[in-house]
PDB file of C-alpha atoms in Angstrom:
ATOM      1  CA  LEU I   1      32.402   8.900 -39.065  1.00 42.00           C
ATOM      2  CA  TYR I   2      34.765  11.621 -37.830  1.00 43.00           C
ATOM      3  CA  ILE I   3      34.287  14.885 -35.994  1.00 43.00           C
ATOM      4  CA  VAL I   4      35.877  18.065 -37.314  1.00 45.00           C
ATOM      5  CA  PRO I   5      37.089  20.100 -34.314  1.00 43.00           C
ATOM      6  CA  ALA I   6      34.947  23.181 -33.730  1.00 45.00           C
ATOM      7  CA  SER I   7      34.280  25.581 -30.912  1.00 46.00           C
ATOM      8  CA  VAL I   8      31.939  23.976 -28.406  1.00 48.00           C
ATOM      9  CA  ASN I   9      31.719  27.112 -26.273  1.00 48.00           C
ATOM     10  CA  ALA I  10      29.059  28.514 -28.583  1.00 52.00           C
ATOM     11  CA  PHE I  11      26.721  25.809 -27.337  1.00 55.00           C
ATOM     12  CA  SER I  12      27.351  26.440 -23.648  1.00 51.00           C
ATOM     13  CA  SER I  13      24.772  29.147 -22.936  1.00 51.00           C
ATOM     14  CA  ALA I  14      23.318  27.055 -20.087  1.00 49.00           C
ATOM     15  CA  PRO I  15      25.232  25.385 -17.243  1.00 56.00           C
ATOM     16  CA  VAL I  16      26.336  21.849 -18.053  1.00 50.00           C
ATOM     17  CA  ILE I  17      25.176  19.770 -15.103  1.00 69.00           C
ATOM     18  CA  VAL I  18      26.082  16.363 -16.498  1.00 85.00           C
ATOM     19  CA  PRO I  19      29.736  15.520 -17.306  1.00 88.00           C
ATOM     20  CA  GLU I  20      30.624  14.813 -20.915  1.00 90.00           C
ATOM     21  CA  VAL I  21      30.380  11.169 -21.927  1.00 92.00           C
ATOM     22  CA  HIS I  22      33.671   9.279 -21.617  1.00 92.00           C
ATOM     23  CA  PRO I  23      34.987   8.082 -25.014  1.00 94.00           C
ATOM     24  CA  ALA I  24      35.126   4.472 -23.788  1.00 93.00           C
ATOM     25  CA  HIS I  25      31.444   4.667 -22.859  1.00 93.00           C
ATOM     26  CA  VAL I  26      30.578   6.147 -26.266  1.00 95.00           C
ATOM     27  CA  THR I  27      32.370   3.223 -27.908  1.00 95.00           C
ATOM     28  CA  LYS I  28      30.489   0.735 -25.753  1.00 94.00           C
ATOM     29  CA  ILE I  29      27.089   2.272 -26.524  1.00 95.00           C
ATOM     30  CA  THR I  30      27.959   2.482 -30.224  1.00 95.00           C
ATOM     31  CA  GLN I  31      28.709  -1.244 -30.261  1.00 94.00           C
ATOM     32  CA  LEU I  32      25.462  -2.078 -28.452  1.00 95.00           C
ATOM     33  CA  VAL I  33      23.381   0.000 -30.852  1.00 96.00           C
ATOM     34  CA  GLN I  34      25.183  -1.469 -33.868  1.00 94.00           C
ATOM     35  CA  ALA I  35      24.449  -4.959 -32.563  1.00 94.00           C
ATOM     36  CA  ALA I  36      20.765  -4.092 -32.140  1.00 95.00           C
ATOM     37  CA  LEU I  37      20.598  -2.705 -35.682  1.00 94.00           C
ATOM     38  CA  GLY I  38      22.531  -5.665 -37.089  1.00 91.00           C
ATOM     39  CA  ASP I  39      25.356  -3.486 -38.393  1.00 86.00           C
ATOM     40  CA  GLU I  40      28.133  -6.031 -38.819  1.00 72.00           C
ATOM     41  CA  GLY I  41      30.384  -6.133 -41.861  1.00 64.00           C
ATOM     42  CA  ASP I  42      28.369  -5.189 -44.929  1.00 62.00           C
ATOM     43  CA  ALA I  43      25.123  -5.425 -42.971  1.00 61.00           C
ATOM     44  CA  ASN I  44      25.102  -1.652 -42.497  1.00 68.00           C
ATOM     45  CA  ASN I  45      24.785  -1.105 -46.251  1.00 71.00           C
ATOM     46  CA  ASN I  46      22.024  -3.702 -46.428  1.00 83.00           C
ATOM     47  CA  ARG I  47      20.153  -2.044 -43.552  1.00 88.00           C
ATOM     48  CA  TYR I  48      20.369   1.326 -45.279  1.00 84.00           C
ATOM     49  CA  ALA I  49      18.963  -0.257 -48.429  1.00 85.00           C
ATOM     50  CA  PHE I  50      16.010  -1.726 -46.525  1.00 88.00           C
ATOM     51  CA  ALA I  51      15.398   1.585 -44.744  1.00 87.00           C
ATOM     52  CA  ARG I  52      15.383   3.448 -48.017  1.00 85.00           C
ATOM     53  CA  ASP I  53      13.031   0.823 -49.465  1.00 87.00           C
ATOM     54  CA  ALA I  54      10.641   1.597 -46.612  1.00 88.00           C
ATOM     55  CA  VAL I  55      10.746   5.271 -47.566  1.00 84.00           C
ATOM     56  CA  THR I  56      10.193   4.462 -51.244  1.00 82.00           C
ATOM     57  CA  ASN I  57       7.241   2.204 -50.471  1.00 85.00           C
ATOM     58  CA  PHE I  58       5.694   4.946 -48.353  1.00 86.00           C
ATOM     59  CA  GLN I  59       6.146   7.583 -51.050  1.00 79.00           C
ATOM     60  CA  GLU I  60       4.295   5.423 -53.558  1.00 80.00           C
ATOM     61  CA  ASN I  61       1.147   6.107 -51.526  1.00 74.00           C
ATOM     62  CA  ASP I  62      -0.774   8.978 -53.126  1.00 55.00           C
ATOM     63  CA  GLU I  63      -1.438  10.534 -49.722  1.00 65.00           C
ATOM     64  CA  SER I  64       2.256  10.702 -48.795  1.00 58.00           C
ATOM     65  CA  PRO I  65       4.554  13.732 -49.199  1.00 58.00           C
ATOM     66  CA  PRO I  66       6.166  14.441 -52.610  1.00 54.00           C
ATOM     67  CA  SER I  67       8.696  11.868 -53.737  1.00 49.00           C
ATOM     68  CA  ASN I  68      11.534  14.400 -53.725  1.00 51.00           C
ATOM     69  CA  GLU I  69      10.860  15.523 -50.143  1.00 64.00           C
ATOM     70  CA  LEU I  70      11.961  12.486 -48.118  1.00 71.00           C
ATOM     71  CA  VAL I  71      15.548  11.252 -48.073  1.00 73.00           C
ATOM     72  CA  TYR I  72      16.900   8.689 -45.618  1.00 79.00           C
ATOM     73  CA  GLY I  73      20.016   9.765 -43.753  1.00 80.00           C
ATOM     74  CA  GLU I  74      21.478   8.833 -40.401  1.00 86.00           C
ATOM     75  CA  LEU I  75      23.959  10.151 -37.852  1.00 90.00           C
ATOM     76  CA  SER I  76      26.155   7.899 -35.749  1.00 92.00           C
ATOM     77  CA  VAL I  77      26.013   7.510 -31.978  1.00 95.00           C
ATOM     78  CA  GLU I  78      29.483   9.093 -31.807  1.00 94.00           C
ATOM     79  CA  VAL I  79      28.208  12.236 -33.534  1.00 94.00           C
ATOM     80  CA  LEU I  80      25.135  12.292 -31.295  1.00 96.00           C
ATOM     81  CA  ALA I  81      27.372  12.151 -28.207  1.00 95.00           C
ATOM     82  CA  THR I  82      29.408  15.100 -29.499  1.00 94.00           C
ATOM     83  CA  ILE I  83      26.262  17.118 -30.206  1.00 95.00           C
ATOM     84  CA  LEU I  84      24.683  16.361 -26.830  1.00 95.00           C
ATOM     85  CA  ASP I  85      27.886  17.134 -24.947  1.00 92.00           C
ATOM     86  CA  ALA I  86      28.084  20.431 -26.820  1.00 91.00           C
ATOM     87  CA  VAL I  87      24.476  21.255 -25.993  1.00 92.00           C
ATOM     88  CA  GLY I  88      25.027  20.402 -22.337  1.00 92.00           C
ATOM     89  CA  VAL I  89      22.772  17.611 -21.059  1.00 94.00           C
ATOM     90  CA  GLN I  90      21.037  18.394 -17.791  1.00 93.00           C
ATOM     91  CA  GLU I  91      19.211  16.237 -15.281  1.00 92.00           C
ATOM     92  CA  ASN I  92      15.746  15.073 -16.397  1.00 92.00           C
ATOM     93  CA  ASP I  93      16.221  16.087 -20.027  1.00 96.00           C
ATOM     94  CA  VAL I  94      13.682  14.691 -22.498  1.00 97.00           C
ATOM     95  CA  PHE I  95      15.167  13.824 -25.896  1.00 98.00           C
ATOM     96  CA  LEU I  96      13.271  13.797 -29.206  1.00 98.00           C
ATOM     97  CA  ASP I  97      14.658  12.663 -32.568  1.00 97.00           C
ATOM     98  CA  ILE I  98      12.544  14.159 -35.356  1.00 95.00           C
ATOM     99  CA  GLY I  99      12.653  11.764 -38.296  1.00 93.00           C
ATOM    100  CA  SER I 100      14.039   8.918 -36.183  1.00 94.00           C
ATOM    101  CA  GLY I 101      14.264   6.338 -38.978  1.00 93.00           C
ATOM    102  CA  ASP I 102      15.697   3.032 -37.759  1.00 95.00           C
ATOM    103  CA  GLY I 103      15.893   4.415 -34.221  1.00 96.00           C
ATOM    104  CA  ALA I 104      19.684   4.510 -33.819  1.00 96.00           C
ATOM    105  CA  LEU I 105      19.858   7.938 -32.161  1.00 97.00           C
ATOM    106  CA  VAL I 106      16.979   7.229 -29.785  1.00 98.00           C
ATOM    107  CA  LEU I 107      18.573   3.963 -28.680  1.00 98.00           C
ATOM    108  CA  GLY I 108      21.914   5.699 -28.272  1.00 97.00           C
ATOM    109  CA  ALA I 109      20.490   8.652 -26.328  1.00 97.00           C
ATOM    110  CA  SER I 110      18.796   6.294 -23.888  1.00 97.00           C
ATOM    111  CA  LEU I 111      22.165   4.808 -22.902  1.00 96.00           C
ATOM    112  CA  LEU I 112      24.795   7.517 -23.365  1.00 96.00           C
ATOM    113  CA  TYR I 113      24.051   9.094 -19.993  1.00 93.00           C
ATOM    114  CA  ALA I 114      23.115   5.847 -18.260  1.00 87.00           C
ATOM    115  CA  ASP I 115      25.885   4.407 -16.162  1.00 71.00           C
ATOM    116  CA  THR I 116      26.736   2.417 -13.056  1.00 54.00           C
ATOM    117  CA  THR I 117      29.291   3.202 -10.414  1.00 55.00           C
ATOM    118  CA  ASN I 118      30.901  -0.224 -10.844  1.00 49.00           C
ATOM    119  CA  SER I 119      31.015  -2.836 -13.581  1.00 49.00           C
ATOM    120  CA  GLY I 120      30.963  -5.901 -11.332  1.00 47.00           C
ATOM    121  CA  ASP I 121      28.259  -7.666  -9.377  1.00 46.00           C
ATOM    122  CA  ASP I 122      28.231  -4.903  -6.762  1.00 43.00           C
ATOM    123  CA  ALA I 123      27.347  -2.210  -9.291  1.00 41.00           C
ATOM    124  CA  ILE I 124      24.944   0.444  -8.087  1.00 43.00           C
ATOM    125  CA  ASP I 125      22.377   2.080 -10.326  1.00 46.00           C
ATOM    126  CA  SER I 126      23.424   5.709 -10.735  1.00 56.00           C
ATOM    127  CA  GLY I 127      20.399   6.816 -12.751  1.00 85.00           C
ATOM    128  CA  ASN I 128      20.240   8.628 -16.035  1.00 93.00           C
ATOM    129  CA  ALA I 129      20.245  12.320 -16.880  1.00 92.00           C
ATOM    130  CA  MET I 130      17.884  11.494 -19.753  1.00 95.00           C
ATOM    131  CA  LYS I 131      14.412  11.132 -18.305  1.00 94.00           C
ATOM    132  CA  MET I 132      12.827   9.936 -21.562  1.00 97.00           C
ATOM    133  CA  CYS I 133      13.866   9.380 -25.184  1.00 98.00           C
ATOM    134  CA  TYR I 134      11.350   9.706 -28.015  1.00 98.00           C
ATOM    135  CA  GLY I 135      11.550   9.154 -31.731  1.00 98.00           C
ATOM    136  CA  VAL I 136       8.947  10.185 -34.301  1.00 97.00           C
ATOM    137  CA  ASP I 137       8.811   9.291 -37.975  1.00 94.00           C
ATOM    138  CA  ILE I 138       6.179   9.683 -40.674  1.00 91.00           C
ATOM    139  CA  VAL I 139       7.107   6.418 -42.449  1.00 91.00           C
ATOM    140  CA  PRO I 140       5.243   3.405 -40.976  1.00 93.00           C
ATOM    141  CA  GLY I 141       7.861   0.920 -42.177  1.00 92.00           C
ATOM    142  CA  LEU I 142      10.633   2.803 -40.395  1.00 94.00           C
ATOM    143  CA  VAL I 143       8.659   2.996 -37.161  1.00 96.00           C
ATOM    144  CA  GLU I 144       8.129  -0.773 -37.293  1.00 95.00           C
ATOM    145  CA  ARG I 145      11.836  -1.307 -37.915  1.00 95.00           C
ATOM    146  CA  SER I 146      12.867   1.014 -35.075  1.00 97.00           C
ATOM    147  CA  ARG I 147      10.575  -0.784 -32.646  1.00 97.00           C
ATOM    148  CA  SER I 148      12.093  -4.101 -33.688  1.00 96.00           C
ATOM    149  CA  HIS I 149      15.594  -2.712 -33.102  1.00 97.00           C
ATOM    150  CA  HIS I 150      14.472  -1.504 -29.678  1.00 97.00           C
ATOM    151  CA  ARG I 151      13.269  -4.988 -28.746  1.00 97.00           C
ATOM    152  CA  ILE I 152      16.560  -6.491 -29.891  1.00 97.00           C
ATOM    153  CA  LEU I 153      18.523  -3.971 -27.835  1.00 97.00           C
ATOM    154  CA  GLN I 154      16.497  -4.820 -24.733  1.00 96.00           C
ATOM    155  CA  ASP I 155      17.283  -8.512 -25.224  1.00 96.00           C
ATOM    156  CA  ILE I 156      20.988  -7.746 -25.620  1.00 95.00           C
ATOM    157  CA  LEU I 157      21.031  -5.629 -22.475  1.00 94.00           C
ATOM    158  CA  GLN I 158      19.122  -8.197 -20.477  1.00 93.00           C
ATOM    159  CA  ASP I 159      21.571 -10.933 -21.456  1.00 91.00           C
ATOM    160  CA  ASN I 160      24.816  -8.964 -21.220  1.00 87.00           C
ATOM    161  CA  GLU I 161      24.383  -5.539 -19.611  1.00 88.00           C
ATOM    162  CA  SER I 162      21.700  -5.863 -16.932  1.00 85.00           C
ATOM    163  CA  PHE I 163      23.100  -3.054 -14.767  1.00 83.00           C
ATOM    164  CA  LEU I 164      23.269  -0.703 -17.727  1.00 89.00           C
ATOM    165  CA  GLN I 165      19.695  -1.645 -18.585  1.00 90.00           C
ATOM    166  CA  GLN I 166      18.580  -0.651 -15.079  1.00 90.00           C
ATOM    167  CA  SER I 167      19.619   2.951 -15.697  1.00 92.00           C
ATOM    168  CA  GLN I 168      18.531   3.138 -19.333  1.00 95.00           C
ATOM    169  CA  ALA I 169      16.063   5.911 -20.136  1.00 95.00           C
ATOM    170  CA  ASN I 170      12.598   4.843 -21.224  1.00 96.00           C
ATOM    171  CA  ILE I 171      12.029   4.815 -24.979  1.00 98.00           C
ATOM    172  CA  GLU I 172       8.949   5.473 -27.096  1.00 98.00           C
ATOM    173  CA  LEU I 173       8.987   5.292 -30.901  1.00 98.00           C
ATOM    174  CA  LEU I 174       5.876   6.577 -32.590  1.00 97.00           C
ATOM    175  CA  LEU I 175       4.322   7.249 -35.959  1.00 96.00           C
ATOM    176  CA  GLY I 176       3.501  10.895 -36.510  1.00 94.00           C
ATOM    177  CA  ASP I 177       3.748  14.004 -38.661  1.00 91.00           C
ATOM    178  CA  ILE I 178       5.724  16.797 -37.023  1.00 92.00           C
ATOM    179  CA  HIS I 179       3.902  19.317 -39.229  1.00 90.00           C
ATOM    180  CA  GLN I 180       0.475  18.128 -38.071  1.00 91.00           C
ATOM    181  CA  PRO I 181       0.966  16.643 -34.597  1.00 94.00           C
ATOM    182  CA  ASP I 182      -1.863  14.718 -33.003  1.00 95.00           C
ATOM    183  CA  SER I 183      -2.573  15.035 -29.281  1.00 96.00           C
ATOM    184  CA  GLN I 184      -0.024  12.344 -28.372  1.00 96.00           C
ATOM    185  CA  LEU I 185       2.782  13.955 -30.360  1.00 97.00           C
ATOM    186  CA  GLN I 186       1.860  17.426 -29.118  1.00 97.00           C
ATOM    187  CA  LYS I 187       2.170  16.202 -25.530  1.00 97.00           C
ATOM    188  CA  ILE I 188       5.634  14.854 -26.342  1.00 98.00           C
ATOM    189  CA  LEU I 189       6.643  18.155 -27.955  1.00 97.00           C
ATOM    190  CA  ASP I 190       5.538  19.940 -24.788  1.00 97.00           C
ATOM    191  CA  GLU I 191       7.765  17.647 -22.698  1.00 97.00           C
ATOM    192  CA  THR I 192      10.816  17.818 -24.966  1.00 98.00           C
ATOM    193  CA  THR I 193      13.872  19.705 -23.706  1.00 97.00           C
ATOM    194  CA  ILE I 194      16.332  18.573 -26.424  1.00 98.00           C
ATOM    195  CA  ALA I 195      15.136  18.070 -30.005  1.00 98.00           C
ATOM    196  CA  VAL I 196      17.413  16.862 -32.806  1.00 97.00           C
ATOM    197  CA  CYS I 197      16.589  16.799 -36.509  1.00 94.00           C
ATOM    198  CA  PHE I 198      18.861  15.623 -39.322  1.00 89.00           C
ATOM    199  CA  ALA I 199      17.344  17.940 -41.914  1.00 72.00           C
ATOM    200  CA  THR I 200      18.325  15.982 -45.019  1.00 58.00           C
ATOM    201  CA  THR I 201      14.972  14.318 -44.346  1.00 56.00           C
ATOM    202  CA  TRP I 202      13.461  17.307 -46.131  1.00 53.00           C
ATOM    203  CA  SER I 203      15.631  17.684 -49.169  1.00 48.00           C
ATOM    204  CA  ALA I 204      13.652  19.888 -51.514  1.00 49.00           C
ATOM    205  CA  GLU I 205       9.998  20.871 -51.116  1.00 48.00           C
ATOM    206  CA  ASN I 206      10.390  21.998 -47.501  1.00 49.00           C
ATOM    207  CA  ALA I 207      13.638  23.929 -47.952  1.00 47.00           C
ATOM    208  CA  VAL I 208      14.571  27.387 -49.206  1.00 52.00           C
ATOM    209  CA  GLY I 209      18.066  27.795 -50.636  1.00 50.00           C
ATOM    210  CA  THR I 210      20.433  25.407 -52.362  1.00 48.00           C
ATOM    211  CA  SER I 211      23.354  25.331 -49.915  1.00 50.00           C
ATOM    212  CA  LEU I 212      23.064  22.206 -47.782  1.00 50.00           C
ATOM    213  CA  GLN I 213      24.134  23.899 -44.558  1.00 49.00           C
ATOM    214  CA  GLY I 214      22.340  27.173 -45.308  1.00 60.00           C
ATOM    215  CA  ARG I 215      18.927  25.821 -46.272  1.00 75.00           C
ATOM    216  CA  LYS I 216      16.046  27.465 -44.474  1.00 84.00           C
ATOM    217  CA  LEU I 217      13.231  25.187 -43.347  1.00 87.00           C
ATOM    218  CA  PRO I 218      10.206  27.482 -42.893  1.00 88.00           C
ATOM    219  CA  LYS I 219       7.624  24.706 -42.652  1.00 87.00           C
ATOM    220  CA  LEU I 220       9.567  22.832 -39.979  1.00 90.00           C
ATOM    221  CA  SER I 221      10.435  26.090 -38.214  1.00 93.00           C
ATOM    222  CA  LYS I 222       6.812  27.112 -37.806  1.00 93.00           C
ATOM    223  CA  ALA I 223       5.766  23.617 -36.711  1.00 94.00           C
ATOM    224  CA  LEU I 224       8.439  23.477 -34.014  1.00 96.00           C
ATOM    225  CA  SER I 225       7.693  27.042 -32.944  1.00 96.00           C
ATOM    226  CA  HIS I 226       4.078  26.111 -32.288  1.00 95.00           C
ATOM    227  CA  GLY I 227       4.854  22.728 -30.741  1.00 95.00           C
ATOM    228  CA  LEU I 228       7.927  23.079 -28.538  1.00 97.00           C
ATOM    229  CA  SER I 229       7.974  24.696 -25.120  1.00 95.00           C
ATOM    230  CA  SER I 230      10.046  27.717 -24.184  1.00 95.00           C
ATOM    231  CA  GLY I 231      13.576  26.773 -23.146  1.00 94.00           C
ATOM    232  CA  CYS I 232      13.828  23.734 -25.408  1.00 97.00           C
ATOM    233  CA  ARG I 233      17.232  23.300 -27.067  1.00 96.00           C
ATOM    234  CA  VAL I 234      16.862  22.465 -30.756  1.00 97.00           C
ATOM    235  CA  VAL I 235      19.649  21.069 -32.945  1.00 97.00           C
ATOM    236  CA  ILE I 236      19.129  21.120 -36.712  1.00 94.00           C
ATOM    237  CA  ILE I 237      21.723  19.343 -38.827  1.00 91.00           C
ATOM    238  CA  ASP I 238      22.094  20.910 -42.282  1.00 88.00           C
ATOM    239  CA  GLY I 239      19.225  23.330 -42.019  1.00 89.00           C
ATOM    240  CA  LYS I 240      18.191  26.643 -40.516  1.00 91.00           C
ATOM    241  CA  LEU I 241      15.183  27.677 -38.484  1.00 93.00           C
ATOM    242  CA  ASP I 242      13.677  31.149 -38.663  1.00 93.00           C
ATOM    243  CA  GLU I 243      14.625  33.327 -35.708  1.00 93.00           C
ATOM    244  CA  GLU I 244      11.342  35.199 -36.241  1.00 94.00           C
ATOM    245  CA  ASP I 245       9.628  31.992 -35.091  1.00 96.00           C
ATOM    246  CA  ASN I 246      11.020  32.613 -31.590  1.00 95.00           C
ATOM    247  CA  PHE I 247      14.255  30.644 -32.025  1.00 96.00           C
ATOM    248  CA  GLU I 248      17.458  32.171 -30.683  1.00 96.00           C
ATOM    249  CA  TYR I 249      20.560  31.163 -32.628  1.00 95.00           C
ATOM    250  CA  VAL I 250      23.304  29.945 -30.273  1.00 94.00           C
ATOM    251  CA  GLY I 251      26.059  28.411 -32.393  1.00 94.00           C
ATOM    252  CA  ASP I 252      27.304  25.871 -34.930  1.00 93.00           C
ATOM    253  CA  LEU I 253      29.222  22.619 -34.678  1.00 93.00           C
ATOM    254  CA  LYS I 254      30.893  21.121 -37.753  1.00 90.00           C
ATOM    255  CA  ILE I 255      30.689  17.332 -38.164  1.00 87.00           C
ATOM    256  CA  LEU I 256      31.673  14.862 -40.871  1.00 79.00           C
ATOM    257  CA  CYS I 257      29.080  12.398 -42.092  1.00 78.00           C
ATOM    258  CA  PRO I 258      29.231  10.020 -45.090  1.00 71.00           C
ATOM    259  CA  ASP I 259      25.647  10.912 -46.049  1.00 70.00           C
ATOM    260  CA  THR I 260      26.510  14.593 -46.456  1.00 72.00           C
ATOM    261  CA  ALA I 261      30.146  14.775 -47.588  1.00 67.00           C
ATOM    262  CA  PRO I 262      32.324  16.747 -47.142  1.00 75.00           C
ATOM    263  CA  TYR I 263      30.722  17.759 -43.837  1.00 82.00           C
ATOM    264  CA  SER I 264      27.546  18.753 -42.038  1.00 87.00           C
ATOM    265  CA  VAL I 265      26.758  21.599 -39.657  1.00 90.00           C
ATOM    266  CA  ALA I 266      24.737  21.166 -36.477  1.00 93.00           C
ATOM    267  CA  THR I 267      23.071  24.445 -35.545  1.00 94.00           C
ATOM    268  CA  LEU I 268      21.779  25.023 -32.014  1.00 94.00           C
ATOM    269  CA  TYR I 269      18.778  27.165 -31.160  1.00 96.00           C
ATOM    270  CA  HIS I 270      16.994  27.979 -27.929  1.00 96.00           C
ATOM    271  CA  LYS I 271      13.207  28.157 -28.155  1.00 96.00           C
ATOM    272  CA  GLN I 272      12.102  31.460 -26.653  1.00 95.00           C
TER     273      GLN I 272
END
């Protein structure tokens, strides 16, 4: 996955308190998350197949959304790091991945801003700018898979990266419908300061317009308008929110992703 250079200044409407993640650290976290997900060799393709099977099985339920509404797609940890650095992570941010799938972005977000001052036995816990990392998905099979990946990651960290684990942000992966949040999900929405949504999740029924990057998502826009608190930074990949729903457009970042060739656009909004 590669990043197409774009102006990051458009995202910098608020002071950036936390330094950008060092490329070597991004690589390290990417490798840890890949190990937790089992992405080695052709295993990534197999994992995608199983994830998409989980979506298909869910859509066969008569009470589920229309079959042409859910599509499984996934961003890499490298892309997430670029997006978060562009947004400007601040101390005590609360991250939410809407449509979290296998949990890759939630796992990555919990570690990208976790670090130690040293790598040896005398390392000192330096904390984490991310206070909490949440993931929500409507597909039960994907939530089960993401929780399994989380457990595997914790085992890996305990065995090999104990100091990194000490400064990892807490993680919660839950089953829920962003359009009809229960009390637990609504509480999380209230807490959230950075929300990310890869909008290919809603490929047809929930979108207006045929251009991938220009699609309006009125249903999602209204749900987030009612759920998120003022000041929350919202990043929608390949979709647009309605500024009449109290979202202020801030800027765009162009990214390359195999799921959405030739490229995707991450659009940043501030909830008013």
